[in-house]
Amino acid sequence: MAPSIGIPRGVWMLGFVSLFMDVSSEMIHSLLPVFMVTSLGATALMVGVVEGVAEATALIVKVFSGTISDWLGKRKGLTVLGYGLAAISKPVFALALTVHWVFVARFMDRIGKGIRGAPRDALIADLAPPEIRGAAYGLRQSLDTVGAFLGPLLAVALMLLWAGDFRTVFWFAVIPAALSVLILIFGVHEPGTGKVHPRPISPVQWQTLKEFRGAYWWVVVAGGVFTLARFSEAFLILRAQQLGLADSFAPMVLVIMNVVYALSAYPSGRLADRMSHTKLLAAGLAVLILSDLVLAQAQGLAAVVVGVVLWGLHMGMTQGLLATMVAGTAPAHLRGTAFGFFNLVSGIAMLIASVLAGLLWDQLGAAVTFYAGAAFSILALALLMLRRGS
């Protein structure tokens, strides 16, 4: 039966917060790999290290922010801190003179993302009743992804308007980041904490991990292997540039990916409320394998478009689903910790995946990078099949 309860206003506001911050972030990130390679002289390995460390930092920091939010019994304060730090980092990209500046800016930005991520996800679980939780996560992810394709579109328009001036585009990105923080401060109200649970002496208590059951740990392992299969989208942009895409149109790669992502995230979230999570995750992995194979064998931009479309579809099918699986297998009073530890494991996997992708790209070529992604996807799919079989 379809859920009849409406999505709470707070979830909608969090979705718009994500939308505006993603507009800002993707205006920068959709151009950043090309900016690093063409303007700052970076190699693919350097791109992989910057992206891998940045994304891993975001995921690893979530383990502490999530646990601290459980300890405090509050989510919004940490969420505001995280979005605020990300907003402050934006001008550093415009001022960057070397790869080291970019590294610092990405590090600041991703620390902000790490601080806000787990408390925000736990806050959605606090706001949304269980019967519509998949739809709530799917809605926030869809709005987030709308921002993620509007940002690159604005980047293309500004690059054409300002004759390919990367830094001017980066300055414009400051505006939606500020709007995101303002919406969060004035538009989201935290619900009551409900049932009181004993507060640990320290906000980081590894003993609390004993309260998680086997179903949660299986989600953690599956998420880690899945992340190994999905390296940074920076390599999608570099692949398109390698096959002839002009610098000013590089953001179109993320536009295409995120249009598909946005269109598929909410329906996939609704689907997650009705069918086996394992089956849906397996379908998403199958789509990722196809994407990697298409990108590995691509001889022109048309094939790249097909690969990017498939990549966006797998993101829409799986990202909200993994959040739903974590929320559904963790105790309510430890959801922040659950999201945090899940992201700790995924962060380590993301670092390995992106550095390995850059190394393979430099040493053996782009095709091998995507073939390796397909291999890890097949491994993750095999683990899912073993889980179903047992």
C-alpha positions as YAML, in Angstrom:
chain: A
units: angstrom
residues:
- id: 1
  name: MET
  ca: [0.00, 0.00, 0.00]
- id: 2
  name: ALA
  ca: [1.35, 3.48, -0.88]
- id: 3
  name: PRO
  ca: [2.23, 5.72, 2.07]
- id: 4
  name: SER
  ca: [-0.50, 8.33, 2.69]
- id: 5
  name: ILE
  ca: [1.44, 10.57, 5.07]
- id: 6
  name: GLY
  ca: [2.83, 13.78, 3.58]
- id: 7
  name: ILE
  ca: [6.54, 14.61, 3.62]
- id: 8
  name: PRO
  ca: [7.20, 16.92, 6.64]
- id: 9
  name: ARG
  ca: [8.09, 20.58, 5.96]
- id: 10
  name: GLY
  ca: [11.48, 20.17, 7.67]
- id: 11
  name: VAL
  ca: [12.49, 17.47, 5.19]
- id: 12
  name: TRP
  ca: [11.55, 19.77, 2.30]
- id: 13
  name: MET
  ca: [13.63, 22.59, 3.82]
- id: 14
  name: LEU
  ca: [16.61, 20.27, 4.26]
- id: 15
  name: GLY
  ca: [16.17, 19.31, 0.62]
- id: 16
  name: PHE
  ca: [16.38, 22.97, -0.44]
- id: 17
  name: VAL
  ca: [19.41, 23.48, 1.80]
- id: 18
  name: SER
  ca: [21.09, 20.62, -0.05]
- id: 19
  name: LEU
  ca: [19.93, 22.02, -3.40]
- id: 20
  name: PHE
  ca: [21.55, 25.44, -2.94]
- id: 21
  name: MET
  ca: [24.76, 24.07, -1.47]
- id: 22
  name: ASP
  ca: [25.04, 21.63, -4.35]
- id: 23
  name: VAL
  ca: [24.50, 24.45, -6.86]
- id: 24
  name: SER
  ca: [27.49, 26.17, -5.28]
- id: 25
  name: SER
  ca: [29.64, 23.06, -4.94]
- id: 26
  name: GLU
  ca: [28.99, 21.74, -8.42]
- id: 27
  name: MET
  ca: [29.67, 25.10, -10.06]
- id: 28
  name: ILE
  ca: [33.19, 24.56, -8.72]
- id: 29
  name: HIS
  ca: [33.59, 20.79, -8.79]
- id: 30
  name: SER
  ca: [32.34, 20.39, -12.36]
- id: 31
  name: LEU
  ca: [35.24, 22.58, -13.51]
- id: 32
  name: LEU
  ca: [37.82, 21.61, -10.90]
- id: 33
  name: PRO
  ca: [39.43, 18.56, -12.60]
- id: 34
  name: VAL
  ca: [39.92, 20.52, -15.84]
- id: 35
  name: PHE
  ca: [41.10, 23.59, -13.90]
- id: 36
  name: MET
  ca: [43.65, 21.48, -12.03]
- id: 37
  name: VAL
  ca: [44.97, 19.76, -15.16]
- id: 38
  name: THR
  ca: [44.97, 22.67, -17.63]
- id: 39
  name: SER
  ca: [45.63, 25.68, -15.36]
- id: 40
  name: LEU
  ca: [47.61, 24.20, -12.48]
- id: 41
  name: GLY
  ca: [49.42, 21.35, -14.27]
- id: 42
  name: ALA
  ca: [48.07, 18.46, -12.19]
- id: 43
  name: THR
  ca: [48.30, 14.79, -13.25]
- id: 44
  name: ALA
  ca: [45.44, 12.29, -13.04]
- id: 45
  name: LEU
  ca: [47.06, 10.80, -9.93]
- id: 46
  name: MET
  ca: [47.10, 14.23, -8.28]
- id: 47
  name: VAL
  ca: [43.43, 14.68, -9.17]
- id: 48
  name: GLY
  ca: [42.71, 11.26, -7.68]
- id: 49
  name: VAL
  ca: [44.60, 12.07, -4.48]
- id: 50
  name: VAL
  ca: [42.86, 15.44, -4.02]
- id: 51
  name: GLU
  ca: [39.43, 13.99, -4.74]
- id: 52
  name: GLY
  ca: [40.05, 10.81, -2.76]
- id: 53
  name: VAL
  ca: [41.36, 12.55, 0.35]
- id: 54
  name: ALA
  ca: [38.60, 15.18, 0.15]
- id: 55
  name: GLU
  ca: [35.74, 12.72, -0.21]
- id: 56
  name: ALA
  ca: [37.23, 10.29, 2.30]
- id: 57
  name: THR
  ca: [37.59, 13.13, 4.81]
- id: 58
  name: ALA
  ca: [33.93, 14.01, 4.38]
- id: 59
  name: LEU
  ca: [32.87, 10.43, 5.02]
- id: 60
  name: ILE
  ca: [35.27, 9.76, 7.92]
- id: 61
  name: VAL
  ca: [34.40, 12.97, 9.79]
- id: 62
  name: LYS
  ca: [30.76, 11.83, 9.76]
- id: 63
  name: VAL
  ca: [31.56, 9.11, 12.31]
- id: 64
  name: PHE
  ca: [32.37, 11.77, 14.89]
- id: 65
  name: SER
  ca: [29.65, 14.27, 13.99]
- id: 66
  name: GLY
  ca: [27.02, 11.53, 14.02]
- id: 67
  name: THR
  ca: [28.13, 10.19, 17.38]
- id: 68
  name: ILE
  ca: [28.36, 13.69, 18.88]
- id: 69
  name: SER
  ca: [24.84, 14.46, 17.63]
- id: 70
  name: ASP
  ca: [23.60, 11.35, 19.45]
- id: 71
  name: TRP
  ca: [25.45, 12.43, 22.60]
- id: 72
  name: LEU
  ca: [24.03, 15.95, 22.45]
- id: 73
  name: GLY
  ca: [20.57, 14.71, 21.48]
- id: 74
  name: LYS
  ca: [20.54, 17.53, 18.92]
- id: 75
  name: ARG
  ca: [21.22, 17.52, 15.15]
- id: 76
  name: LYS
  ca: [20.69, 21.05, 13.82]
- id: 77
  name: GLY
  ca: [23.66, 22.82, 15.43]
- id: 78
  name: LEU
  ca: [26.22, 20.48, 13.88]
- id: 79
  name: THR
  ca: [24.38, 20.63, 10.56]
- id: 80
  name: VAL
  ca: [24.63, 24.45, 10.55]
- id: 81
  name: LEU
  ca: [28.33, 24.26, 11.45]
- id: 82
  name: GLY
  ca: [29.00, 21.88, 8.57]
- id: 83
  name: TYR
  ca: [27.17, 23.90, 5.94]
- id: 84
  name: GLY
  ca: [28.75, 27.10, 7.25]
- id: 85
  name: LEU
  ca: [32.29, 25.75, 6.94]
- id: 86
  name: ALA
  ca: [31.56, 24.60, 3.38]
- id: 87
  name: ALA
  ca: [30.32, 28.09, 2.51]
- id: 88
  name: ILE
  ca: [33.47, 29.70, 3.94]
- id: 89
  name: SER
  ca: [35.68, 27.45, 1.80]
- id: 90
  name: LYS
  ca: [34.26, 28.63, -1.54]
- id: 91
  name: PRO
  ca: [36.36, 31.81, -1.97]
- id: 92
  name: VAL
  ca: [39.57, 29.80, -1.52]
- id: 93
  name: PHE
  ca: [38.98, 28.05, -4.87]
- id: 94
  name: ALA
  ca: [38.82, 31.41, -6.64]
- id: 95
  name: LEU
  ca: [42.11, 32.46, -5.03]
- id: 96
  name: ALA
  ca: [43.97, 29.17, -5.68]
- id: 97
  name: LEU
  ca: [47.38, 29.51, -7.36]
- id: 98
  name: THR
  ca: [48.60, 25.91, -6.94]
- id: 99
  name: VAL
  ca: [47.19, 22.42, -6.43]
- id: 100
  name: HIS
  ca: [47.98, 22.81, -2.74]
- id: 101
  name: TRP
  ca: [45.45, 25.67, -2.47]
- id: 102
  name: VAL
  ca: [42.84, 23.48, -4.13]
- id: 103
  name: PHE
  ca: [43.67, 20.68, -1.72]
- id: 104
  name: VAL
  ca: [43.16, 22.99, 1.28]
- id: 105
  name: ALA
  ca: [39.87, 24.32, -0.10]
- id: 106
  name: ARG
  ca: [38.56, 20.84, -0.88]
- id: 107
  name: PHE
  ca: [39.65, 19.67, 2.56]
- id: 108
  name: MET
  ca: [37.75, 22.51, 4.26]
- id: 109
  name: ASP
  ca: [34.70, 21.96, 2.08]
- id: 110
  name: ARG
  ca: [34.61, 18.22, 2.73]
- id: 111
  name: ILE
  ca: [35.17, 18.60, 6.48]
- id: 112
  name: GLY
  ca: [32.06, 20.75, 6.39]
- id: 113
  name: LYS
  ca: [30.24, 18.06, 4.48]
- id: 114
  name: GLY
  ca: [31.44, 15.45, 6.96]
- id: 115
  name: ILE
  ca: [30.25, 17.47, 9.95]
- id: 116
  name: ARG
  ca: [26.78, 18.02, 8.51]
- id: 117
  name: GLY
  ca: [26.12, 14.69, 6.77]
- id: 118
  name: ALA
  ca: [25.35, 12.22, 9.57]
- id: 119
  name: PRO
  ca: [23.38, 14.68, 11.78]
- id: 120
  name: ARG
  ca: [21.35, 15.79, 8.74]
- id: 121
  name: ASP
  ca: [20.57, 12.20, 7.74]
- id: 122
  name: ALA
  ca: [19.65, 11.35, 11.34]
- id: 123
  name: LEU
  ca: [17.52, 14.52, 11.51]
- id: 124
  name: ILE
  ca: [15.53, 13.33, 8.48]
- id: 125
  name: ALA
  ca: [14.92, 10.03, 10.27]
- id: 126
  name: ASP
  ca: [13.75, 12.01, 13.33]
- id: 127
  name: LEU
  ca: [11.39, 14.10, 11.19]
- id: 128
  name: ALA
  ca: [9.94, 11.37, 8.93]
- id: 129
  name: PRO
  ca: [7.73, 8.46, 10.11]
- id: 130
  name: PRO
  ca: [9.16, 5.00, 9.28]
- id: 131
  name: GLU
  ca: [6.51, 4.23, 6.64]
- id: 132
  name: ILE
  ca: [7.64, 7.14, 4.43]
- id: 133
  name: ARG
  ca: [11.33, 7.21, 5.34]
- id: 134
  name: GLY
  ca: [12.46, 5.86, 1.98]
- id: 135
  name: ALA
  ca: [10.43, 8.55, 0.22]
- id: 136
  name: ALA
  ca: [11.85, 11.24, 2.56]
- id: 137
  name: TYR
  ca: [15.45, 10.25, 1.83]
- id: 138
  name: GLY
  ca: [14.62, 9.97, -1.85]
- id: 139
  name: LEU
  ca: [13.07, 13.47, -1.85]
- id: 140
  name: ARG
  ca: [16.07, 15.07, -0.16]
- id: 141
  name: GLN
  ca: [18.39, 13.24, -2.55]
- id: 142
  name: SER
  ca: [16.35, 14.38, -5.55]
- id: 143
  name: LEU
  ca: [16.47, 18.04, -4.48]
- id: 144
  name: ASP
  ca: [20.16, 17.68, -3.72]
- id: 145
  name: THR
  ca: [20.68, 16.31, -7.20]
- id: 146
  name: VAL
  ca: [18.61, 19.06, -8.82]
- id: 147
  name: GLY
  ca: [21.16, 21.46, -7.37]
- id: 148
  name: ALA
  ca: [23.92, 19.20, -8.60]
- id: 149
  name: PHE
  ca: [22.85, 19.64, -12.23]
- id: 150
  name: LEU
  ca: [21.81, 23.31, -11.96]
- id: 151
  name: GLY
  ca: [25.30, 24.10, -10.68]
- id: 152
  name: PRO
  ca: [27.13, 22.75, -13.74]
- id: 153
  name: LEU
  ca: [24.58, 24.43, -16.05]
- id: 154
  name: LEU
  ca: [25.34, 27.77, -14.40]
- id: 155
  name: ALA
  ca: [29.05, 27.00, -14.68]
- id: 156
  name: VAL
  ca: [28.74, 26.43, -18.45]
- id: 157
  name: ALA
  ca: [26.76, 29.65, -18.90]
- id: 158
  name: LEU
  ca: [29.24, 31.68, -16.85]
- id: 159
  name: MET
  ca: [32.25, 30.11, -18.62]
- id: 160
  name: LEU
  ca: [30.79, 31.15, -21.97]
- id: 161
  name: LEU
  ca: [29.84, 34.61, -20.68]
- id: 162
  name: TRP
  ca: [33.24, 35.25, -19.09]
- id: 163
  name: ALA
  ca: [35.39, 33.69, -21.86]
- id: 164
  name: GLY
  ca: [36.46, 30.63, -19.93]
- id: 165
  name: ASP
  ca: [37.51, 32.42, -16.72]
- id: 166
  name: PHE
  ca: [37.46, 29.67, -14.10]
- id: 167
  name: ARG
  ca: [38.04, 32.02, -11.17]
- id: 168
  name: THR
  ca: [35.06, 34.27, -11.95]
- id: 169
  name: VAL
  ca: [32.77, 31.22, -11.92]
- id: 170
  name: PHE
  ca: [34.23, 30.19, -8.56]
- id: 171
  name: TRP
  ca: [33.40, 33.63, -7.10]
- id: 172
  name: PHE
  ca: [29.78, 33.37, -8.26]
- id: 173
  name: ALA
  ca: [29.52, 30.06, -6.37]
- id: 174
  name: VAL
  ca: [29.72, 31.92, -3.05]
- id: 175
  name: ILE
  ca: [26.13, 33.25, -3.46]
- id: 176
  name: PRO
  ca: [24.09, 30.00, -3.37]
- id: 177
  name: ALA
  ca: [26.31, 28.68, -0.56]
- id: 178
  name: ALA
  ca: [25.28, 31.64, 1.61]
- id: 179
  name: LEU
  ca: [21.59, 31.11, 0.74]
- id: 180
  name: SER
  ca: [21.87, 27.46, 1.80]
- id: 181
  name: VAL
  ca: [23.07, 28.38, 5.29]
- id: 182
  name: LEU
  ca: [20.33, 31.01, 5.71]
- id: 183
  name: ILE
  ca: [17.56, 28.53, 4.77]
- id: 184
  name: LEU
  ca: [18.92, 26.01, 7.26]
- id: 185
  name: ILE
  ca: [19.10, 28.53, 10.11]
- id: 186
  name: PHE
  ca: [15.63, 30.02, 9.62]
- id: 187
  name: GLY
  ca: [13.68, 27.26, 7.83]
- id: 188
  name: VAL
  ca: [14.43, 24.04, 9.75]
- id: 189
  name: HIS
  ca: [13.16, 23.39, 13.27]
- id: 190
  name: GLU
  ca: [14.43, 20.38, 15.15]
- id: 191
  name: PRO
  ca: [11.77, 18.05, 16.63]
- id: 192
  name: GLY
  ca: [11.71, 16.97, 20.25]
- id: 193
  name: THR
  ca: [14.05, 14.16, 21.20]
- id: 194
  name: GLY
  ca: [11.19, 11.87, 22.29]
- id: 195
  name: LYS
  ca: [12.16, 8.97, 24.54]
- id: 196
  name: VAL
  ca: [15.12, 9.71, 26.79]
- id: 197
  name: HIS
  ca: [18.08, 7.32, 26.51]
- id: 198
  name: PRO
  ca: [21.11, 7.15, 28.81]
- id: 199
  name: ARG
  ca: [23.80, 9.59, 27.67]
- id: 200
  name: PRO
  ca: [27.35, 8.15, 27.47]
- id: 201
  name: ILE
  ca: [30.09, 9.82, 29.49]
- id: 202
  name: SER
  ca: [31.95, 10.64, 26.27]
- id: 203
  name: PRO
  ca: [30.39, 11.55, 22.91]
- id: 204
  name: VAL
  ca: [32.57, 8.92, 21.20]
- id: 205
  name: GLN
  ca: [31.89, 5.53, 22.81]
- id: 206
  name: TRP
  ca: [33.03, 2.61, 20.70]
- id: 207
  name: GLN
  ca: [31.26, 0.27, 23.13]
- id: 208
  name: THR
  ca: [27.96, 1.45, 21.70]
- id: 209
  name: LEU
  ca: [28.83, -0.45, 18.50]
- id: 210
  name: LYS
  ca: [27.88, -3.60, 20.40]
- id: 211
  name: GLU
  ca: [24.25, -2.46, 20.25]
- id: 212
  name: PHE
  ca: [24.20, -2.85, 16.46]
- id: 213
  name: ARG
  ca: [23.02, -6.19, 15.10]
- id: 214
  name: GLY
  ca: [24.25, -8.29, 12.21]
- id: 215
  name: ALA
  ca: [21.90, -6.67, 9.69]
- id: 216
  name: TYR
  ca: [23.56, -3.28, 10.27]
- id: 217
  name: TRP
  ca: [27.08, -4.69, 9.91]
- id: 218
  name: TRP
  ca: [26.13, -6.35, 6.66]
- id: 219
  name: VAL
  ca: [25.00, -2.95, 5.32]
- id: 220
  name: VAL
  ca: [28.38, -1.48, 6.42]
- id: 221
  name: VAL
  ca: [30.36, -4.16, 4.58]
- id: 222
  name: ALA
  ca: [28.19, -3.94, 1.47]
- id: 223
  name: GLY
  ca: [28.52, -0.14, 1.45]
- id: 224
  name: GLY
  ca: [32.31, -0.34, 1.72]
- id: 225
  name: VAL
  ca: [32.72, -2.75, -1.18]
- id: 226
  name: PHE
  ca: [30.21, -0.74, -3.20]
- id: 227
  name: THR
  ca: [32.25, 2.43, -2.63]
- id: 228
  name: LEU
  ca: [35.40, 0.69, -3.89]
- id: 229
  name: ALA
  ca: [33.54, 0.25, -7.18]
- id: 230
  name: ARG
  ca: [32.56, 3.92, -7.46]
- id: 231
  name: PHE
  ca: [35.50, 6.31, -7.66]
- id: 232
  name: SER
  ca: [35.24, 10.10, -8.03]
- id: 233
  name: GLU
  ca: [33.10, 11.56, -10.83]
- id: 234
  name: ALA
  ca: [36.15, 13.72, -11.66]
- id: 235
  name: PHE
  ca: [37.28, 10.83, -13.85]
- id: 236
  name: LEU
  ca: [34.07, 11.02, -15.87]
- id: 237
  name: ILE
  ca: [34.93, 14.64, -16.68]
- id: 238
  name: LEU
  ca: [38.53, 13.77, -17.56]
- id: 239
  name: ARG
  ca: [37.32, 10.93, -19.82]
- id: 240
  name: ALA
  ca: [35.03, 13.31, -21.73]
- id: 241
  name: GLN
  ca: [37.82, 15.88, -22.06]
- id: 242
  name: GLN
  ca: [40.18, 13.14, -23.28]
- id: 243
  name: LEU
  ca: [37.72, 12.29, -26.06]
- id: 244
  name: GLY
  ca: [37.31, 15.87, -27.26]
- id: 245
  name: LEU
  ca: [34.96, 17.84, -24.98]
- id: 246
  name: ALA
  ca: [35.91, 21.55, -24.76]
- id: 247
  name: ASP
  ca: [36.86, 22.93, -21.33]
- id: 248
  name: SER
  ca: [33.89, 25.33, -21.16]
- id: 249
  name: PHE
  ca: [31.47, 22.43, -21.65]
- id: 250
  name: ALA
  ca: [33.13, 20.06, -19.16]
- id: 251
  name: PRO
  ca: [30.36, 20.69, -16.57]
- id: 252
  name: MET
  ca: [27.83, 19.16, -18.99]
- id: 253
  name: VAL
  ca: [29.12, 15.75, -17.93]
- id: 254
  name: LEU
  ca: [27.74, 16.32, -14.43]
- id: 255
  name: VAL
  ca: [24.61, 17.98, -15.82]
- id: 256
  name: ILE
  ca: [23.75, 14.80, -17.73]
- id: 257
  name: MET
  ca: [24.63, 12.55, -14.82]
- id: 258
  name: ASN
  ca: [22.65, 14.55, -12.28]
- id: 259
  name: VAL
  ca: [19.55, 14.96, -14.47]
- id: 260
  name: VAL
  ca: [19.31, 11.18, -14.56]
- id: 261
  name: TYR
  ca: [20.22, 11.00, -10.86]
- id: 262
  name: ALA
  ca: [17.49, 13.49, -9.90]
- id: 263
  name: LEU
  ca: [14.82, 11.83, -12.02]
- id: 264
  name: SER
  ca: [15.57, 8.37, -10.62]
- id: 265
  name: ALA
  ca: [16.32, 9.10, -6.92]
- id: 266
  name: TYR
  ca: [12.78, 9.75, -5.65]
- id: 267
  name: PRO
  ca: [11.11, 6.90, -7.61]
- id: 268
  name: SER
  ca: [13.88, 4.60, -6.37]
- id: 269
  name: GLY
  ca: [13.23, 5.78, -2.80]
- id: 270
  name: ARG
  ca: [9.55, 4.99, -3.19]
- id: 271
  name: LEU
  ca: [10.47, 1.62, -4.66]
- id: 272
  name: ALA
  ca: [12.70, 0.94, -1.66]
- id: 273
  name: ASP
  ca: [9.60, 1.19, 0.56]
- id: 274
  name: ARG
  ca: [7.94, -1.62, -1.44]
- id: 275
  name: MET
  ca: [10.58, -4.18, -2.50]
- id: 276
  name: SER
  ca: [13.66, -6.02, -1.31]
- id: 277
  name: HIS
  ca: [16.54, -3.64, -0.64]
- id: 278
  name: THR
  ca: [19.02, -6.35, -1.66]
- id: 279
  name: LYS
  ca: [17.39, -6.79, -5.07]
- id: 280
  name: LEU
  ca: [17.30, -3.04, -5.71]
- id: 281
  name: LEU
  ca: [20.95, -2.65, -4.70]
- id: 282
  name: ALA
  ca: [21.92, -5.55, -6.96]
- id: 283
  name: ALA
  ca: [20.13, -3.88, -9.87]
- id: 284
  name: GLY
  ca: [22.03, -0.66, -9.18]
- id: 285
  name: LEU
  ca: [25.33, -2.55, -9.23]
- id: 286
  name: ALA
  ca: [24.45, -4.15, -12.55]
- id: 287
  name: VAL
  ca: [23.85, -0.69, -14.02]
- id: 288
  name: LEU
  ca: [27.23, 0.50, -12.66]
- id: 289
  name: ILE
  ca: [28.99, -2.45, -14.32]
- id: 290
  name: LEU
  ca: [27.42, -1.50, -17.67]
- id: 291
  name: SER
  ca: [28.47, 2.12, -17.17]
- id: 292
  name: ASP
  ca: [32.10, 1.19, -16.46]
- id: 293
  name: LEU
  ca: [32.28, -1.11, -19.49]
- id: 294
  name: VAL
  ca: [30.81, 1.54, -21.81]
- id: 295
  name: LEU
  ca: [33.23, 4.20, -20.54]
- id: 296
  name: ALA
  ca: [36.19, 1.84, -20.79]
- id: 297
  name: GLN
  ca: [35.46, 1.06, -24.45]
- id: 298
  name: ALA
  ca: [34.30, 4.56, -25.48]
- id: 299
  name: GLN
  ca: [35.77, 5.90, -28.73]
- id: 300
  name: GLY
  ca: [33.85, 9.18, -28.82]
- id: 301
  name: LEU
  ca: [31.62, 11.53, -26.86]
- id: 302
  name: ALA
  ca: [28.40, 9.67, -27.76]
- id: 303
  name: ALA
  ca: [29.59, 6.60, -25.85]
- id: 304
  name: VAL
  ca: [30.67, 8.80, -22.94]
- id: 305
  name: VAL
  ca: [27.13, 10.21, -22.76]
- id: 306
  name: VAL
  ca: [25.69, 6.68, -22.56]
- id: 307
  name: GLY
  ca: [28.16, 5.74, -19.81]
- id: 308
  name: VAL
  ca: [27.40, 8.91, -17.85]
- id: 309
  name: VAL
  ca: [23.63, 8.32, -18.13]
- id: 310
  name: LEU
  ca: [24.07, 4.81, -16.72]
- id: 311
  name: TRP
  ca: [26.29, 6.17, -13.95]
- id: 312
  name: GLY
  ca: [23.59, 8.67, -12.95]
- id: 313
  name: LEU
  ca: [20.94, 5.96, -12.98]
- id: 314
  name: HIS
  ca: [22.94, 3.73, -10.64]
- id: 315
  name: MET
  ca: [23.44, 6.71, -8.28]
- id: 316
  name: GLY
  ca: [19.71, 7.37, -8.17]
- id: 317
  name: MET
  ca: [18.98, 3.70, -7.51]
- id: 318
  name: THR
  ca: [21.48, 3.23, -4.69]
- id: 319
  name: GLN
  ca: [22.44, 6.36, -2.73]
- id: 320
  name: GLY
  ca: [19.13, 7.02, -0.98]
- id: 321
  name: LEU
  ca: [18.66, 3.27, -0.63]
- id: 322
  name: LEU
  ca: [21.87, 2.85, 1.39]
- id: 323
  name: ALA
  ca: [20.76, 5.63, 3.76]
- id: 324
  name: THR
  ca: [17.37, 3.91, 4.15]
- id: 325
  name: MET
  ca: [19.10, 0.60, 4.91]
- id: 326
  name: VAL
  ca: [21.30, 2.19, 7.59]
- id: 327
  name: ALA
  ca: [18.33, 3.95, 9.24]
- id: 328
  name: GLY
  ca: [16.27, 0.75, 9.16]
- id: 329
  name: THR
  ca: [18.90, -1.44, 10.83]
- id: 330
  name: ALA
  ca: [20.10, 0.93, 13.60]
- id: 331
  name: PRO
  ca: [18.55, 1.74, 17.02]
- id: 332
  name: ALA
  ca: [16.73, 5.08, 16.89]
- id: 333
  name: HIS
  ca: [18.87, 6.71, 19.60]
- id: 334
  name: LEU
  ca: [22.10, 5.71, 17.80]
- id: 335
  name: ARG
  ca: [21.23, 6.64, 14.22]
- id: 336
  name: GLY
  ca: [23.86, 9.39, 14.14]
- id: 337
  name: THR
  ca: [26.52, 6.91, 15.23]
- id: 338
  name: ALA
  ca: [25.23, 4.36, 12.72]
- id: 339
  name: PHE
  ca: [25.49, 6.80, 9.80]
- id: 340
  name: GLY
  ca: [28.86, 7.96, 11.07]
- id: 341
  name: PHE
  ca: [30.48, 4.53, 11.28]
- id: 342
  name: PHE
  ca: [28.96, 3.50, 7.95]
- id: 343
  name: ASN
  ca: [30.59, 6.55, 6.39]
- id: 344
  name: LEU
  ca: [33.91, 5.88, 8.13]
- id: 345
  name: VAL
  ca: [34.17, 2.56, 6.29]
- id: 346
  name: SER
  ca: [32.92, 4.08, 3.04]
- id: 347
  name: GLY
  ca: [35.41, 6.95, 3.39]
- id: 348
  name: ILE
  ca: [38.39, 4.62, 3.63]
- id: 349
  name: ALA
  ca: [37.09, 2.76, 0.57]
- id: 350
  name: MET
  ca: [36.60, 6.04, -1.35]
- id: 351
  name: LEU
  ca: [40.19, 7.11, -0.67]
- id: 352
  name: ILE
  ca: [41.53, 3.79, -1.93]
- id: 353
  name: ALA
  ca: [39.25, 3.83, -4.99]
- id: 354
  name: SER
  ca: [40.10, 7.38, -6.14]
- id: 355
  name: VAL
  ca: [43.86, 7.09, -5.60]
- id: 356
  name: LEU
  ca: [43.88, 3.72, -7.39]
- id: 357
  name: ALA
  ca: [41.84, 5.18, -10.25]
- id: 358
  name: GLY
  ca: [44.33, 8.03, -10.71]
- id: 359
  name: LEU
  ca: [47.30, 5.67, -10.55]
- id: 360
  name: LEU
  ca: [45.79, 3.28, -13.09]
- id: 361
  name: TRP
  ca: [44.90, 6.21, -15.37]
- id: 362
  name: ASP
  ca: [48.48, 7.55, -15.38]
- id: 363
  name: GLN
  ca: [50.20, 4.18, -15.66]
- id: 364
  name: LEU
  ca: [47.87, 2.03, -17.78]
- id: 365
  name: GLY
  ca: [45.30, 4.39, -19.31]
- id: 366
  name: ALA
  ca: [41.69, 5.43, -18.83]
- id: 367
  name: ALA
  ca: [40.19, 2.15, -20.05]
- id: 368
  name: VAL
  ca: [41.91, 0.13, -17.33]
- id: 369
  name: THR
  ca: [40.57, 2.53, -14.70]
- id: 370
  name: PHE
  ca: [36.99, 1.81, -15.71]
- id: 371
  name: TYR
  ca: [37.60, -1.92, -16.13]
- id: 372
  name: ALA
  ca: [38.85, -1.95, -12.52]
- id: 373
  name: GLY
  ca: [35.64, -0.22, -11.42]
- id: 374
  name: ALA
  ca: [33.62, -2.91, -13.18]
- id: 375
  name: ALA
  ca: [35.65, -5.61, -11.42]
- id: 376
  name: PHE
  ca: [34.92, -4.17, -7.98]
- id: 377
  name: SER
  ca: [31.24, -3.86, -8.93]
- id: 378
  name: ILE
  ca: [31.16, -7.55, -9.86]
- id: 379
  name: LEU
  ca: [32.75, -8.37, -6.48]
- id: 380
  name: ALA
  ca: [30.09, -6.35, -4.66]
- id: 381
  name: LEU
  ca: [27.36, -8.04, -6.69]
- id: 382
  name: ALA
  ca: [28.79, -11.46, -5.80]
- id: 383
  name: LEU
  ca: [28.65, -10.56, -2.10]
- id: 384
  name: LEU
  ca: [24.98, -9.62, -2.49]
- id: 385
  name: MET
  ca: [24.22, -12.92, -4.17]
- id: 386
  name: LEU
  ca: [25.97, -14.82, -1.37]
- id: 387
  name: ARG
  ca: [23.91, -12.87, 1.15]
- id: 388
  name: ARG
  ca: [20.68, -13.82, -0.61]
- id: 389
  name: GLY
  ca: [21.79, -17.42, -0.88]
- id: 390
  name: SER
  ca: [22.48, -17.65, 2.84]
...
